[in-house]
Amino acid sequence: MSTDAPVDAVLARYSRQMLFTPLGEQGQRRLRHARVLLVGCGALGTVLANTLVRAGVGFLRIVDRDFIELDNLQRQVLFDEHDIAANLPKAEAAARKLRRANSAVEVEAVVADAGPHNLAAYAADVDLLLDGTDNFETRFLLNDLAVRDGLPWVYGACIAAEGLVMAVLPGRTPCLRCIWDAPPPAGETPTCDTAGVLGTAVNITASLQALEALKILSGRTEALHGRMISFDAWLGRFRSLDMQPARETGDCRCCVHREFPYLAGDRASRAVLLCGRNAVQVTPPADAAPIDLKRVAARLGRDARAVQNEFLLRFTADSFQVTLFADGRAIVKGTADAGVARSVVAKYVGA
Amino acid sequence: MARVEVQLPSVFTPIVAGRLTFSLEAESLRGAWQALRRERPEVGLHLFDESGALRRHVLCFHNDRNSRWLDGEDAPLRDGDTLLFMQAVSGG
């Protein structure tokens, strides 16, 4: 498309969306200049990226540490069997698809493990952060960064047929830590790899997240409802819960006292390669609560071939052997990659 | 005593054999939590810690108002009230 094309021609592809009055042409023009950081490009992330790029944001940076596996395709809508055969990382495979969907959007792929050491740099030139992650640790990190730098972010998470969505506008709405001051201890909550997840739940969750993002990026913040949407699609339960009291009556260590331990790295788990063993040890944050091995074992399927004693729980997952100790340490055998090991622990133990 | 409806998230399905909604009798929010621990220990284990307090990653909404922020645990219950339990979710 030539740069001197009339603006109407540039915007023509968004005509159906612009006919929606609350967005309109003015909102669409603002979207074109909007810059977004998406952290995590799995189930939620692919739907988020797909929706925002087709809707016409100006710039999308996708950060993801993972590669594509066959059992991702059930819900990770930007990937296909060719991507697996080509061994493409998720961020790169997604970026290639997205550029074909809308060449007017600048899409940047970053294959990296987002953490306290690099997240602020990835977010330095964007207007909004989007949560496409699969673990608590990175979500609390996103919240720390968003509150510290006054950037809006949209939390979304799903499991089984359930989902939660909430937009955070620092200074105006509750932040994630107003609601949950800390993540649950590892093993306390199910993960998608223990309780499963329906593509439907992913699509609903990410679509609602994208909607909140579009309101913020198009300047329609008055349309934000300041509530957390909670649903169970299987049961047909949809609720919009007022979270504002959490901010008004709370004493949040993040947005009131401005403590950012996740950003400082104090709460980050550590992953260390065990030399010569093709294994990585993942150590939880120093103040993490002890793990109840029985409860973790109870969540694993029969395929995991879990063996447990009073000291440790050993199970098989994704061709890795995981040995989980009661102090929260895990040794993941079958990889020398710290990111892969952390990912396996996040998937099966929770983090 | 008021008869109230307890609603659990669907990840509890294997624990409660699919009965995610059930009723119990109590006078106050605290009383309902105690009844839940006493009558449904398999559920209570996941919602409350050893001291009986709500686990940190669990929220309890009394008629869509969050008990932790607003009402306090002494809030009286009325017939037909709902107690919705919600957990932090990490998947995606």
Short mmCIF file of C-alpha atoms in Angstrom, two decimals:
data_model
loop_
_atom_site.label_atom_id
_atom_site.label_comp_id
_atom_site.label_asym_id
_atom_site.label_seq_id
_atom_site.Cartn_x
_atom_site.Cartn_y
_atom_site.Cartn_z
CA MET A 1 0.00 0.00 0.00
CA SER A 2 1.50 3.37 -0.98
CA THR A 3 2.05 5.91 1.72
CA ASP A 4 0.06 8.59 -0.12
CA ALA A 5 -3.08 6.46 -0.27
CA PRO A 6 -6.07 8.26 1.16
CA VAL A 7 -6.52 7.52 4.83
CA ASP A 8 -9.96 6.11 4.14
CA ALA A 9 -8.40 3.39 1.98
CA VAL A 10 -5.99 2.49 4.76
CA LEU A 11 -8.85 2.20 7.18
CA ALA A 12 -11.25 0.49 4.78
CA ARG A 13 -10.30 -2.99 5.95
CA TYR A 14 -11.61 -2.09 9.39
CA SER A 15 -14.98 -0.81 8.12
CA ARG A 16 -17.16 -3.31 10.03
CA GLN A 17 -15.35 -2.55 13.25
CA MET A 18 -15.53 1.23 12.73
CA LEU A 19 -19.30 0.97 12.18
CA PHE A 20 -19.47 -0.02 15.82
CA THR A 21 -20.15 3.48 17.14
CA PRO A 22 -18.34 3.33 20.48
CA LEU A 23 -15.11 2.59 18.58
CA GLY A 24 -15.73 4.55 15.36
CA GLU A 25 -13.13 6.02 13.02
CA GLN A 26 -11.55 8.07 15.76
CA GLY A 27 -10.95 4.99 17.92
CA GLN A 28 -9.58 3.12 14.91
CA ARG A 29 -7.07 5.89 14.18
CA ARG A 30 -5.84 5.69 17.76
CA LEU A 31 -5.47 1.92 17.46
CA ARG A 32 -3.17 2.41 14.47
CA HIS A 33 -0.71 4.24 16.69
CA ALA A 34 -1.00 1.86 19.63
CA ARG A 35 1.97 -0.24 20.73
CA VAL A 36 1.47 -3.47 22.66
CA LEU A 37 3.69 -6.00 24.44
CA LEU A 38 2.31 -9.55 24.56
CA VAL A 39 4.05 -11.79 27.08
CA GLY A 40 3.45 -15.45 26.30
CA CYS A 41 2.20 -16.77 22.99
CA GLY A 42 0.48 -20.03 23.79
CA ALA A 43 -3.26 -20.57 24.09
CA LEU A 44 -4.27 -17.11 25.32
CA GLY A 45 -1.44 -15.39 23.50
CA THR A 46 -2.28 -16.67 20.02
CA VAL A 47 -5.91 -15.55 20.35
CA LEU A 48 -4.83 -12.18 21.76
CA ALA A 49 -2.29 -11.60 18.99
CA ASN A 50 -4.69 -12.72 16.28
CA THR A 51 -7.47 -10.45 17.51
CA LEU A 52 -5.33 -7.36 18.03
CA VAL A 53 -3.44 -7.61 14.74
CA ARG A 54 -6.65 -8.10 12.76
CA ALA A 55 -8.21 -5.21 14.69
CA GLY A 56 -5.39 -2.97 13.51
CA VAL A 57 -3.05 -2.09 16.38
CA GLY A 58 0.08 -0.35 15.15
CA PHE A 59 2.77 -2.50 16.75
CA LEU A 60 2.84 -5.83 18.56
CA ARG A 61 5.90 -7.29 20.28
CA ILE A 62 5.52 -11.00 21.13
CA VAL A 63 7.82 -12.51 23.76
CA ASP A 64 7.71 -16.28 24.23
CA ARG A 65 10.26 -18.87 25.42
CA ASP A 66 8.68 -22.02 24.02
CA PHE A 67 8.52 -24.24 20.92
CA ILE A 68 5.38 -25.80 19.43
CA GLU A 69 4.17 -29.31 20.24
CA LEU A 70 1.37 -31.35 18.72
CA ASP A 71 -0.90 -31.11 21.74
CA ASN A 72 -0.77 -27.30 21.51
CA LEU A 73 -2.73 -27.23 18.26
CA GLN A 74 -6.08 -28.01 19.91
CA ARG A 75 -6.21 -24.44 21.25
CA GLN A 76 -3.21 -22.39 20.05
CA VAL A 77 -4.89 -21.00 16.97
CA LEU A 78 -1.94 -19.46 15.12
CA PHE A 79 0.07 -22.69 14.79
CA ASP A 80 -0.15 -25.69 12.48
CA GLU A 81 1.59 -28.98 11.73
CA HIS A 82 4.00 -27.30 9.32
CA ASP A 83 5.29 -25.07 12.13
CA ILE A 84 6.03 -28.16 14.23
CA ALA A 85 7.83 -29.86 11.33
CA ALA A 86 9.88 -26.67 10.86
CA ASN A 87 10.71 -26.54 14.60
CA LEU A 88 9.66 -22.92 14.76
CA PRO A 89 9.56 -21.16 18.11
CA LYS A 90 6.10 -19.93 19.01
CA ALA A 91 6.90 -16.21 18.77
CA GLU A 92 8.35 -16.58 15.28
CA ALA A 93 5.60 -18.87 13.94
CA ALA A 94 2.98 -16.48 15.28
CA ALA A 95 4.67 -13.42 13.77
CA ARG A 96 4.81 -15.03 10.31
CA LYS A 97 1.08 -15.84 10.37
CA LEU A 98 0.14 -12.43 11.70
CA ARG A 99 2.08 -10.54 9.02
CA ARG A 100 0.10 -12.44 6.38
CA ALA A 101 -3.17 -11.58 8.16
CA ASN A 102 -2.40 -7.86 8.33
CA SER A 103 0.75 -6.49 6.70
CA ALA A 104 -0.08 -2.99 7.97
CA VAL A 105 0.82 -4.02 11.53
CA GLU A 106 4.43 -4.16 12.66
CA VAL A 107 4.95 -7.48 14.45
CA GLU A 108 8.17 -8.19 16.34
CA ALA A 109 9.00 -11.72 17.55
CA VAL A 110 11.28 -12.16 20.58
CA VAL A 111 12.27 -15.72 21.51
CA ALA A 112 13.16 -15.30 25.16
CA ASP A 113 12.11 -16.14 28.69
CA ALA A 114 10.47 -12.98 30.04
CA GLY A 115 11.79 -12.32 33.52
CA PRO A 116 12.76 -9.56 35.94
CA HIS A 117 16.01 -9.05 34.03
CA ASN A 118 14.44 -8.16 30.68
CA LEU A 119 10.74 -7.35 30.97
CA ALA A 120 11.15 -3.63 31.61
CA ALA A 121 13.23 -3.29 28.43
CA TYR A 122 10.59 -5.07 26.34
CA ALA A 123 7.94 -2.77 27.80
CA ALA A 124 9.88 0.47 27.47
CA ASP A 125 8.18 1.67 24.26
CA VAL A 126 4.66 0.25 24.54
CA ASP A 127 1.27 1.54 25.72
CA LEU A 128 -0.12 -1.66 27.19
CA LEU A 129 0.94 -5.09 28.47
CA LEU A 130 -1.03 -8.22 27.66
CA ASP A 131 -0.96 -11.38 29.71
CA GLY A 132 -0.62 -14.51 27.60
CA THR A 133 1.41 -16.36 30.24
CA ASP A 134 0.84 -19.74 31.83
CA ASN A 135 2.13 -19.18 35.35
CA PHE A 136 1.62 -16.98 38.40
CA GLU A 137 5.22 -15.80 38.67
CA THR A 138 5.21 -13.97 35.35
CA ARG A 139 1.75 -12.53 36.01
CA PHE A 140 2.87 -11.03 39.31
CA LEU A 141 5.95 -9.72 37.52
CA LEU A 142 3.73 -8.08 34.88
CA ASN A 143 1.66 -6.54 37.66
CA ASP A 144 4.76 -5.15 39.41
CA LEU A 145 6.03 -3.57 36.22
CA ALA A 146 2.65 -2.18 35.19
CA VAL A 147 2.06 -0.54 38.58
CA ARG A 148 5.62 0.79 38.85
CA ASP A 149 5.57 2.36 35.39
CA GLY A 150 1.88 3.28 35.28
CA LEU A 151 1.17 1.04 32.30
CA PRO A 152 -2.22 -0.61 31.83
CA TRP A 153 -2.27 -4.39 31.61
CA VAL A 154 -4.94 -7.01 31.11
CA TYR A 155 -4.91 -10.14 33.26
CA GLY A 156 -6.47 -13.27 31.82
CA ALA A 157 -6.18 -16.88 32.88
CA CYS A 158 -8.07 -20.07 32.21
CA ILE A 159 -8.26 -23.69 33.26
CA ALA A 160 -10.67 -26.49 32.33
CA ALA A 161 -13.79 -24.59 31.15
CA GLU A 162 -13.19 -21.61 33.47
CA GLY A 163 -11.66 -18.23 32.90
CA LEU A 164 -10.87 -14.96 34.70
CA VAL A 165 -10.30 -11.58 33.08
CA MET A 166 -9.52 -8.18 34.57
CA ALA A 167 -8.05 -5.00 33.17
CA VAL A 168 -5.69 -3.13 35.49
CA LEU A 169 -5.30 0.63 35.15
CA PRO A 170 -2.74 1.59 37.77
CA GLY A 171 -4.07 4.33 40.02
CA ARG A 172 -7.68 3.78 38.95
CA THR A 173 -8.56 0.11 39.36
CA PRO A 174 -7.37 -2.62 41.73
CA CYS A 175 -4.15 -4.34 40.73
CA LEU A 176 -3.64 -8.11 40.82
CA ARG A 177 -2.04 -7.92 44.27
CA CYS A 178 -4.98 -5.96 45.70
CA ILE A 179 -6.90 -9.17 45.08
CA TRP A 180 -4.24 -11.82 45.67
CA ASP A 181 -1.23 -10.56 47.58
CA ALA A 182 0.85 -13.55 46.54
CA PRO A 183 0.55 -16.51 44.24
CA PRO A 184 -0.68 -19.73 45.83
CA PRO A 185 2.05 -22.15 46.93
CA ALA A 186 3.19 -24.41 44.10
CA GLY A 187 0.93 -27.41 43.74
CA GLU A 188 -2.10 -25.72 45.39
CA THR A 189 -3.96 -24.95 42.20
CA PRO A 190 -4.50 -27.05 39.10
CA THR A 191 -2.71 -26.20 35.86
CA CYS A 192 -3.80 -26.79 32.27
CA ASP A 193 -1.54 -29.83 32.25
CA THR A 194 -3.26 -31.41 35.22
CA ALA A 195 -6.91 -30.28 34.92
CA GLY A 196 -6.96 -29.79 31.14
CA VAL A 197 -8.33 -26.81 29.25
CA LEU A 198 -10.94 -26.38 26.55
CA GLY A 199 -10.16 -24.29 23.48
CA THR A 200 -13.54 -22.65 24.05
CA ALA A 201 -12.49 -21.38 27.48
CA VAL A 202 -9.25 -20.05 26.03
CA ASN A 203 -11.03 -18.25 23.21
CA ILE A 204 -13.58 -16.64 25.52
CA THR A 205 -10.95 -15.56 28.04
CA ALA A 206 -8.56 -14.10 25.46
CA SER A 207 -11.38 -12.45 23.50
CA LEU A 208 -12.56 -10.68 26.64
CA GLN A 209 -8.97 -9.62 27.39
CA ALA A 210 -8.57 -8.30 23.85
CA LEU A 211 -11.79 -6.35 24.19
CA GLU A 212 -10.55 -4.59 27.33
CA ALA A 213 -7.25 -3.89 25.56
CA LEU A 214 -9.07 -2.39 22.56
CA LYS A 215 -11.04 -0.08 24.85
CA ILE A 216 -7.84 1.19 26.46
CA LEU A 217 -5.87 1.51 23.22
CA SER A 218 -8.65 3.31 21.39
CA GLY A 219 -8.99 5.78 24.25
CA ARG A 220 -12.37 4.51 25.43
CA THR A 221 -11.32 3.93 29.02
CA GLU A 222 -14.72 5.14 30.24
CA ALA A 223 -16.06 1.84 28.86
CA LEU A 224 -13.90 -0.22 31.22
CA HIS A 225 -16.13 -1.75 33.86
CA GLY A 226 -13.53 -2.17 36.60
CA ARG A 227 -14.77 -5.66 37.33
CA MET A 228 -13.34 -9.15 37.12
CA ILE A 229 -15.20 -11.40 34.74
CA SER A 230 -15.38 -14.97 35.96
CA PHE A 231 -17.02 -17.69 33.92
CA ASP A 232 -17.46 -21.39 33.59
CA ALA A 233 -18.45 -21.98 29.99
CA TRP A 234 -19.35 -25.65 30.56
CA LEU A 235 -21.80 -24.81 33.34
CA GLY A 236 -23.02 -21.61 31.69
CA ARG A 237 -22.04 -19.49 34.70
CA PHE A 238 -20.94 -15.95 33.81
CA ARG A 239 -20.28 -13.39 36.50
CA SER A 240 -18.94 -9.88 36.61
CA LEU A 241 -17.58 -9.29 40.11
CA ASP A 242 -16.93 -5.87 41.58
CA MET A 243 -13.28 -5.75 42.62
CA GLN A 244 -13.14 -2.01 43.32
CA PRO A 245 -13.53 -2.52 47.12
CA ALA A 246 -10.20 -4.36 47.06
CA ARG A 247 -8.55 -1.08 46.17
CA GLU A 248 -10.69 1.17 48.35
CA THR A 249 -10.49 -0.85 51.54
CA GLY A 250 -7.21 -2.65 50.98
CA ASP A 251 -3.67 -1.84 51.92
CA CYS A 252 -1.97 -3.20 48.83
CA ARG A 253 1.77 -3.68 49.13
CA CYS A 254 2.13 -3.15 45.41
CA CYS A 255 -0.04 -0.21 44.43
CA VAL A 256 -0.26 1.52 47.84
CA HIS A 257 3.17 0.81 49.33
CA ARG A 258 4.90 0.44 45.98
CA GLU A 259 6.85 -2.70 46.81
CA PHE A 260 7.85 -4.60 43.66
CA PRO A 261 9.56 -7.82 44.77
CA TYR A 262 8.82 -9.69 41.54
CA LEU A 263 10.47 -6.98 39.49
CA ALA A 264 13.44 -6.89 41.83
CA GLY A 265 13.86 -10.62 41.27
CA ASP A 266 13.37 -11.41 44.98
CA ARG A 267 10.53 -13.77 44.22
CA ALA A 268 11.92 -15.30 41.06
CA SER A 269 12.56 -19.00 40.92
CA ARG A 270 16.06 -20.02 39.86
CA ALA A 271 17.02 -22.65 37.34
CA VAL A 272 20.51 -24.17 37.37
CA LEU A 273 21.94 -26.68 34.92
CA LEU A 274 23.15 -29.85 36.65
CA CYS A 275 26.42 -30.50 34.93
CA GLY A 276 26.74 -33.72 32.94
CA ARG A 277 23.29 -34.97 33.86
CA ASN A 278 21.16 -33.45 31.10
CA ALA A 279 19.06 -32.08 33.95
CA VAL A 280 18.13 -28.71 35.41
CA GLN A 281 17.32 -27.90 39.00
CA VAL A 282 14.53 -25.36 39.47
CA THR A 283 14.53 -23.70 42.88
CA PRO A 284 11.48 -21.79 44.13
CA PRO A 285 11.73 -18.27 45.60
CA ALA A 286 13.31 -18.14 49.06
CA ASP A 287 10.03 -17.32 50.82
CA ALA A 288 7.91 -19.92 49.00
CA ALA A 289 5.69 -22.09 51.16
CA PRO A 290 6.57 -25.79 51.46
CA ILE A 291 4.94 -28.11 48.94
CA ASP A 292 2.37 -30.76 49.82
CA LEU A 293 3.63 -33.60 47.64
CA LYS A 294 0.48 -35.67 48.14
CA ARG A 295 -1.69 -32.93 46.71
CA VAL A 296 0.56 -32.47 43.71
CA ALA A 297 0.55 -36.24 43.12
CA ALA A 298 -3.24 -36.34 43.35
CA ARG A 299 -3.51 -33.95 40.42
CA LEU A 300 -1.30 -35.93 38.09
CA GLY A 301 -2.83 -38.38 35.66
CA ARG A 302 -2.03 -42.11 35.57
CA ASP A 303 0.30 -41.51 32.61
CA ALA A 304 2.59 -39.59 34.94
CA ARG A 305 3.57 -42.88 36.67
CA ALA A 306 4.05 -40.96 39.89
CA VAL A 307 6.11 -42.49 42.70
CA GLN A 308 6.17 -40.78 46.04
CA ASN A 309 7.74 -41.07 49.44
CA GLU A 310 8.03 -38.67 52.34
CA PHE A 311 10.95 -36.85 50.75
CA LEU A 312 10.07 -36.58 47.09
CA LEU A 313 7.62 -37.12 44.28
CA ARG A 314 8.90 -38.46 40.98
CA PHE A 315 6.81 -38.42 37.81
CA THR A 316 7.06 -38.40 34.04
CA ALA A 317 5.77 -35.51 31.97
CA ASP A 318 6.32 -34.66 28.31
CA SER A 319 9.17 -37.22 28.18
CA PHE A 320 10.94 -35.48 31.08
CA GLN A 321 11.45 -37.09 34.45
CA VAL A 322 10.57 -34.65 37.21
CA THR A 323 11.69 -35.14 40.78
CA LEU A 324 9.96 -32.75 43.13
CA PHE A 325 11.24 -32.28 46.67
CA ALA A 326 9.18 -31.17 49.64
CA ASP A 327 11.16 -27.93 49.90
CA GLY A 328 9.86 -27.03 46.46
CA ARG A 329 12.98 -27.83 44.46
CA ALA A 330 12.48 -29.78 41.26
CA ILE A 331 15.00 -31.59 39.12
CA VAL A 332 13.91 -31.90 35.53
CA LYS A 333 15.80 -34.64 33.72
CA GLY A 334 15.91 -34.80 29.94
CA THR A 335 16.86 -31.21 29.20
CA ALA A 336 19.80 -28.87 29.65
CA ASP A 337 17.65 -25.81 28.94
CA ALA A 338 16.69 -23.76 32.00
CA GLY A 339 13.68 -22.24 30.23
CA VAL A 340 12.33 -25.67 29.28
CA ALA A 341 12.81 -26.93 32.85
CA ARG A 342 11.03 -23.92 34.37
CA SER A 343 8.26 -24.39 31.85
CA VAL A 344 7.81 -28.06 32.79
CA VAL A 345 7.67 -27.18 36.50
CA ALA A 346 5.18 -24.36 35.84
CA LYS A 347 3.01 -26.73 33.82
CA TYR A 348 2.84 -29.66 36.19
CA VAL A 349 3.53 -28.23 39.62
CA GLY A 350 2.40 -24.64 39.17
CA ALA A 351 4.40 -21.52 39.87
CA MET B 1 -30.34 -20.60 60.84
CA ALA B 2 -30.34 -19.60 57.19
CA ARG B 3 -30.13 -22.04 54.31
CA VAL B 4 -27.56 -20.76 51.82
CA GLU B 5 -26.24 -22.01 48.52
CA VAL B 6 -22.55 -22.80 48.13
CA GLN B 7 -21.10 -22.60 44.62
CA LEU B 8 -17.70 -24.10 43.81
CA PRO B 9 -15.52 -23.61 40.73
CA SER B 10 -15.66 -26.47 38.24
CA VAL B 11 -12.09 -27.60 38.97
CA PHE B 12 -13.69 -29.13 42.09
CA THR B 13 -15.72 -31.52 39.91
CA PRO B 14 -13.63 -34.64 40.70
CA ILE B 15 -13.74 -33.86 44.44
CA VAL B 16 -17.52 -33.41 44.71
CA ALA B 17 -18.61 -35.96 42.07
CA GLY B 18 -19.99 -33.20 39.89
CA ARG B 19 -22.17 -31.55 42.60
CA LEU B 20 -20.63 -28.10 42.48
CA THR B 21 -23.65 -26.43 44.02
CA PHE B 22 -25.16 -27.50 47.34
CA SER B 23 -26.82 -25.92 50.32
CA LEU B 24 -25.97 -25.74 54.00
CA GLU B 25 -27.32 -24.05 57.12
CA ALA B 26 -25.51 -21.37 59.09
CA GLU B 27 -26.14 -18.07 60.85
CA SER B 28 -23.06 -16.16 59.75
CA LEU B 29 -20.35 -16.30 57.16
CA ARG B 30 -17.97 -17.71 59.75
CA GLY B 31 -20.57 -20.31 60.68
CA ALA B 32 -20.95 -21.34 57.03
CA TRP B 33 -17.20 -21.78 56.69
CA GLN B 34 -17.14 -23.92 59.84
CA ALA B 35 -20.06 -25.99 58.57
CA LEU B 36 -18.31 -26.48 55.26
CA ARG B 37 -15.15 -27.75 56.97
CA ARG B 38 -17.19 -30.03 59.25
CA GLU B 39 -19.70 -31.39 56.76
CA ARG B 40 -17.56 -31.41 53.59
CA PRO B 41 -13.94 -31.85 54.76
CA GLU B 42 -12.84 -32.96 51.28
CA VAL B 43 -13.92 -29.53 50.00
CA GLY B 44 -12.83 -27.58 53.07
CA LEU B 45 -9.27 -28.86 52.71
CA HIS B 46 -8.88 -26.91 49.48
CA LEU B 47 -10.58 -23.69 50.66
CA PHE B 48 -9.30 -23.22 54.22
CA ASP B 49 -5.98 -23.61 55.98
CA GLU B 50 -5.44 -25.54 59.22
CA SER B 51 -6.61 -22.59 61.32
CA GLY B 52 -9.88 -22.35 59.39
CA ALA B 53 -8.96 -19.16 57.55
CA LEU B 54 -9.63 -18.84 53.87
CA ARG B 55 -6.55 -19.84 51.86
CA ARG B 56 -4.76 -16.84 50.37
CA HIS B 57 -5.54 -17.74 46.78
CA VAL B 58 -9.24 -18.33 47.44
CA LEU B 59 -11.91 -15.64 47.36
CA CYS B 60 -15.37 -16.01 48.87
CA PHE B 61 -18.13 -13.81 47.50
CA HIS B 62 -21.23 -13.46 49.67
CA ASN B 63 -24.01 -12.42 47.28
CA ASP B 64 -21.32 -11.13 44.89
CA ARG B 65 -19.62 -9.08 47.64
CA ASN B 66 -16.18 -10.19 48.68
CA SER B 67 -16.11 -11.28 52.28
CA ARG B 68 -12.45 -10.44 52.81
CA TRP B 69 -12.81 -6.77 51.89
CA LEU B 70 -16.27 -5.76 53.00
CA ASP B 71 -18.47 -7.75 55.26
CA GLY B 72 -16.10 -9.50 57.62
CA GLU B 73 -16.64 -13.00 58.80
CA ASP B 74 -19.45 -12.09 61.20
CA ALA B 75 -21.76 -11.04 58.38
CA PRO B 76 -25.18 -12.58 59.03
CA LEU B 77 -26.68 -14.89 56.42
CA ARG B 78 -30.24 -15.00 55.12
CA ASP B 79 -32.20 -17.73 53.41
CA GLY B 80 -31.28 -17.90 49.73
CA ASP B 81 -27.90 -16.15 50.05
CA THR B 82 -25.12 -17.46 47.84
CA LEU B 83 -21.50 -18.10 48.75
CA LEU B 84 -19.35 -18.24 45.65
CA PHE B 85 -15.82 -19.54 46.04
CA MET B 86 -13.25 -18.53 43.47
CA GLN B 87 -9.62 -19.53 43.10
CA ALA B 88 -6.74 -17.73 41.49
CA VAL B 89 -6.14 -19.28 38.09
CA SER B 90 -2.76 -19.60 36.41
CA GLY B 91 -3.37 -21.45 33.14
CA GLY B 92 -3.19 -19.97 29.71
#
